[in-house]
């Protein structure tokens, strides 16, 4: 179902006034985690000022340590909905549990299945039972073929799937994960589905985010998922890789310039 031979034209997914999978470059910016209603609202207003139409912010957090901030859970989904109502900014968030898919699909605009759950087949099937667009992130140790097979589970019932390359595990330790730029090009060749990249979880470090963003767009990415926090120094997760608002603003300017070259 994901293969280009299955469809004549590329799948396009409306995100506000933009079409993901067309010439539009769709940016999902926002904090790693939704930490409070105030932090989420401040983030949404900051993004709206920059012309963004959708905010990422995770209510459920898959943390390596059980002692780290685990997210606001279902309460967070309701907060995200209120933020959307108050600001007009659409919201995107991760789901980790089959029991939360239906609720999340009703309360937010785009749901995300994270790298750690790329082969959680029950979760994939559940995401196939709703029509809300789903960002499926590539597992950090999964091949492109496994990635595409995982999308097939969702595509059984939900055609609105967005693929996200977020970096894979390699021997390199200079950054958190290795952004597989080649995978973006391969996916654009193989599938009609929109392909986005997450330079933040690839880099693990805010200084590398602009370069990886531009590289992903050059390789054909239809959009980017980027962590930006009102104050990364106090972020409850992934502060090191989250951009300060002014850095994010500069990157948006660079991406617009890049887009106007063609
Ligand atoms: C995220 O985008 O919030 C996240 C946890 O990323 P990943 O699943 O790619 O590690
Ligand atoms: Mn994060």
mmCIF file of C-alpha atoms in Angstrom, residues 134-235:
data_model
loop_
_atom_site.group_PDB
_atom_site.id
_atom_site.type_symbol
_atom_site.label_atom_id
_atom_site.label_comp_id
_atom_site.label_asym_id
_atom_site.label_seq_id
_atom_site.Cartn_x
_atom_site.Cartn_y
_atom_site.Cartn_z
ATOM 1 C CA UNK A 134 -0.128 9.451 12.018
ATOM 2 C CA UNK A 135 3.580 10.274 12.019
ATOM 3 C CA UNK A 136 5.447 6.971 12.204
ATOM 4 C CA UNK A 137 9.072 7.376 13.263
ATOM 5 C CA UNK A 138 11.735 4.971 12.075
ATOM 6 C CA UNK A 139 13.092 2.736 14.814
ATOM 7 C CA UNK A 140 16.705 3.474 15.648
ATOM 8 C CA UNK A 141 17.747 -0.031 14.612
ATOM 9 C CA UNK A 142 15.298 -0.731 11.809
ATOM 10 C CA UNK A 143 15.892 -1.071 8.096
ATOM 11 C CA UNK A 144 13.985 0.944 5.516
ATOM 12 C CA UNK A 145 12.157 -2.217 4.500
ATOM 13 C CA UNK A 146 11.019 -2.867 8.080
ATOM 14 C CA UNK A 147 9.948 0.778 8.289
ATOM 15 C CA UNK A 148 7.818 0.475 5.157
ATOM 16 C CA UNK A 149 6.311 -2.816 6.330
ATOM 17 C CA UNK A 150 5.348 -1.150 9.615
ATOM 18 C CA UNK A 151 3.446 1.548 7.698
ATOM 19 C CA UNK A 152 1.398 -1.203 6.021
ATOM 20 C CA UNK A 153 -0.214 -2.069 9.361
ATOM 21 C CA UNK A 154 -1.572 1.472 9.716
ATOM 22 C CA UNK A 155 -2.443 1.759 6.033
ATOM 23 C CA UNK A 156 -4.839 -1.198 6.313
ATOM 24 C CA UNK A 157 -7.420 1.309 7.577
ATOM 25 C CA UNK A 158 -5.838 4.762 7.809
ATOM 26 C CA UNK A 159 -4.340 6.244 4.623
ATOM 27 C CA UNK A 160 -2.923 9.301 6.412
ATOM 28 C CA UNK A 161 0.581 8.126 7.266
ATOM 29 C CA UNK A 162 3.665 10.349 7.438
ATOM 30 C CA UNK A 163 7.112 8.725 7.614
ATOM 31 C CA UNK A 164 9.779 10.284 9.826
ATOM 32 C CA UNK A 165 13.514 9.594 9.648
ATOM 33 C CA UNK A 166 14.927 10.449 13.103
ATOM 34 C CA UNK A 167 18.416 8.999 13.007
ATOM 35 C CA UNK A 168 19.681 5.464 13.534
ATOM 36 C CA UNK A 169 22.184 3.942 15.954
ATOM 37 C CA UNK A 170 25.686 3.782 14.525
ATOM 38 C CA UNK A 171 29.221 3.520 15.923
ATOM 39 C CA UNK A 172 29.488 7.315 15.855
ATOM 40 C CA UNK A 173 29.340 9.070 19.225
ATOM 41 C CA UNK A 174 29.777 12.714 18.131
ATOM 42 C CA UNK A 175 25.987 13.061 17.945
ATOM 43 C CA UNK A 176 23.051 11.208 19.427
ATOM 44 C CA UNK A 177 21.943 9.273 16.343
ATOM 45 C CA UNK A 178 23.055 9.208 12.721
ATOM 46 C CA UNK A 179 20.541 11.040 10.509
ATOM 47 C CA UNK A 180 20.148 8.667 7.575
ATOM 48 C CA UNK A 181 19.887 11.236 4.791
ATOM 49 C CA UNK A 182 20.053 8.433 2.248
ATOM 50 C CA UNK A 183 16.903 6.917 3.728
ATOM 51 C CA UNK A 184 15.000 10.137 3.007
ATOM 52 C CA UNK A 185 15.997 9.905 -0.667
ATOM 53 C CA UNK A 186 15.152 6.187 -0.822
ATOM 54 C CA UNK A 187 11.767 6.683 0.825
ATOM 55 C CA UNK A 188 10.909 9.510 -1.562
ATOM 56 C CA UNK A 189 11.700 7.118 -4.416
ATOM 57 C CA UNK A 190 9.780 4.155 -3.027
ATOM 58 C CA UNK A 191 6.660 5.581 -1.454
ATOM 59 C CA UNK A 192 3.878 8.027 -2.249
ATOM 60 C CA UNK A 193 3.614 8.910 1.460
ATOM 61 C CA UNK A 194 4.982 12.192 2.836
ATOM 62 C CA UNK A 195 8.455 11.917 4.380
ATOM 63 C CA UNK A 196 9.690 14.208 7.138
ATOM 64 C CA UNK A 197 12.888 14.293 9.195
ATOM 65 C CA UNK A 198 13.622 14.968 12.850
ATOM 66 C CA UNK A 199 17.003 16.703 13.066
ATOM 67 C CA UNK A 200 16.630 17.214 16.840
ATOM 68 C CA UNK A 201 16.641 13.575 17.965
ATOM 69 C CA UNK A 202 19.277 12.847 15.312
ATOM 70 C CA UNK A 203 21.601 15.568 16.590
ATOM 71 C CA UNK A 204 21.036 15.441 20.318
ATOM 72 C CA UNK A 205 22.670 18.868 20.344
ATOM 73 C CA UNK A 206 21.132 22.169 19.252
ATOM 74 C CA UNK A 207 24.229 23.362 17.383
ATOM 75 C CA UNK A 208 23.823 20.588 14.771
ATOM 76 C CA UNK A 209 20.083 21.060 14.181
ATOM 77 C CA UNK A 210 20.294 23.750 11.446
ATOM 78 C CA UNK A 211 22.761 21.781 9.286
ATOM 79 C CA UNK A 212 20.782 18.540 9.587
ATOM 80 C CA UNK A 213 17.543 20.392 8.796
ATOM 81 C CA UNK A 214 18.962 21.805 5.586
ATOM 82 C CA UNK A 215 20.469 18.424 4.653
ATOM 83 C CA UNK A 216 17.127 16.688 5.127
ATOM 84 C CA UNK A 217 15.321 19.234 2.949
ATOM 85 C CA UNK A 218 18.027 18.929 0.290
ATOM 86 C CA UNK A 219 17.475 15.142 0.295
ATOM 87 C CA UNK A 220 13.777 15.644 -0.385
ATOM 88 C CA UNK A 221 12.070 15.826 3.013
ATOM 89 C CA UNK A 222 8.532 17.227 2.829
ATOM 90 C CA UNK A 223 8.712 18.576 6.358
ATOM 91 C CA UNK A 224 10.674 18.738 9.604
ATOM 92 C CA UNK A 225 9.935 17.900 13.236
ATOM 93 C CA UNK A 226 12.043 20.273 15.320
ATOM 94 C CA UNK A 227 12.323 20.764 19.066
ATOM 95 C CA UNK A 228 12.179 24.389 20.220
ATOM 96 C CA UNK A 229 11.493 25.469 23.798
ATOM 97 C CA UNK A 230 10.733 28.908 25.296
ATOM 98 C CA UNK A 231 13.752 28.287 27.578
ATOM 99 C CA UNK A 232 15.688 25.071 26.843
ATOM 100 C CA UNK A 233 17.835 25.581 29.962
ATOM 101 C CA UNK A 234 14.854 24.631 32.125
ATOM 102 C CA UNK A 235 13.267 22.029 29.779
#
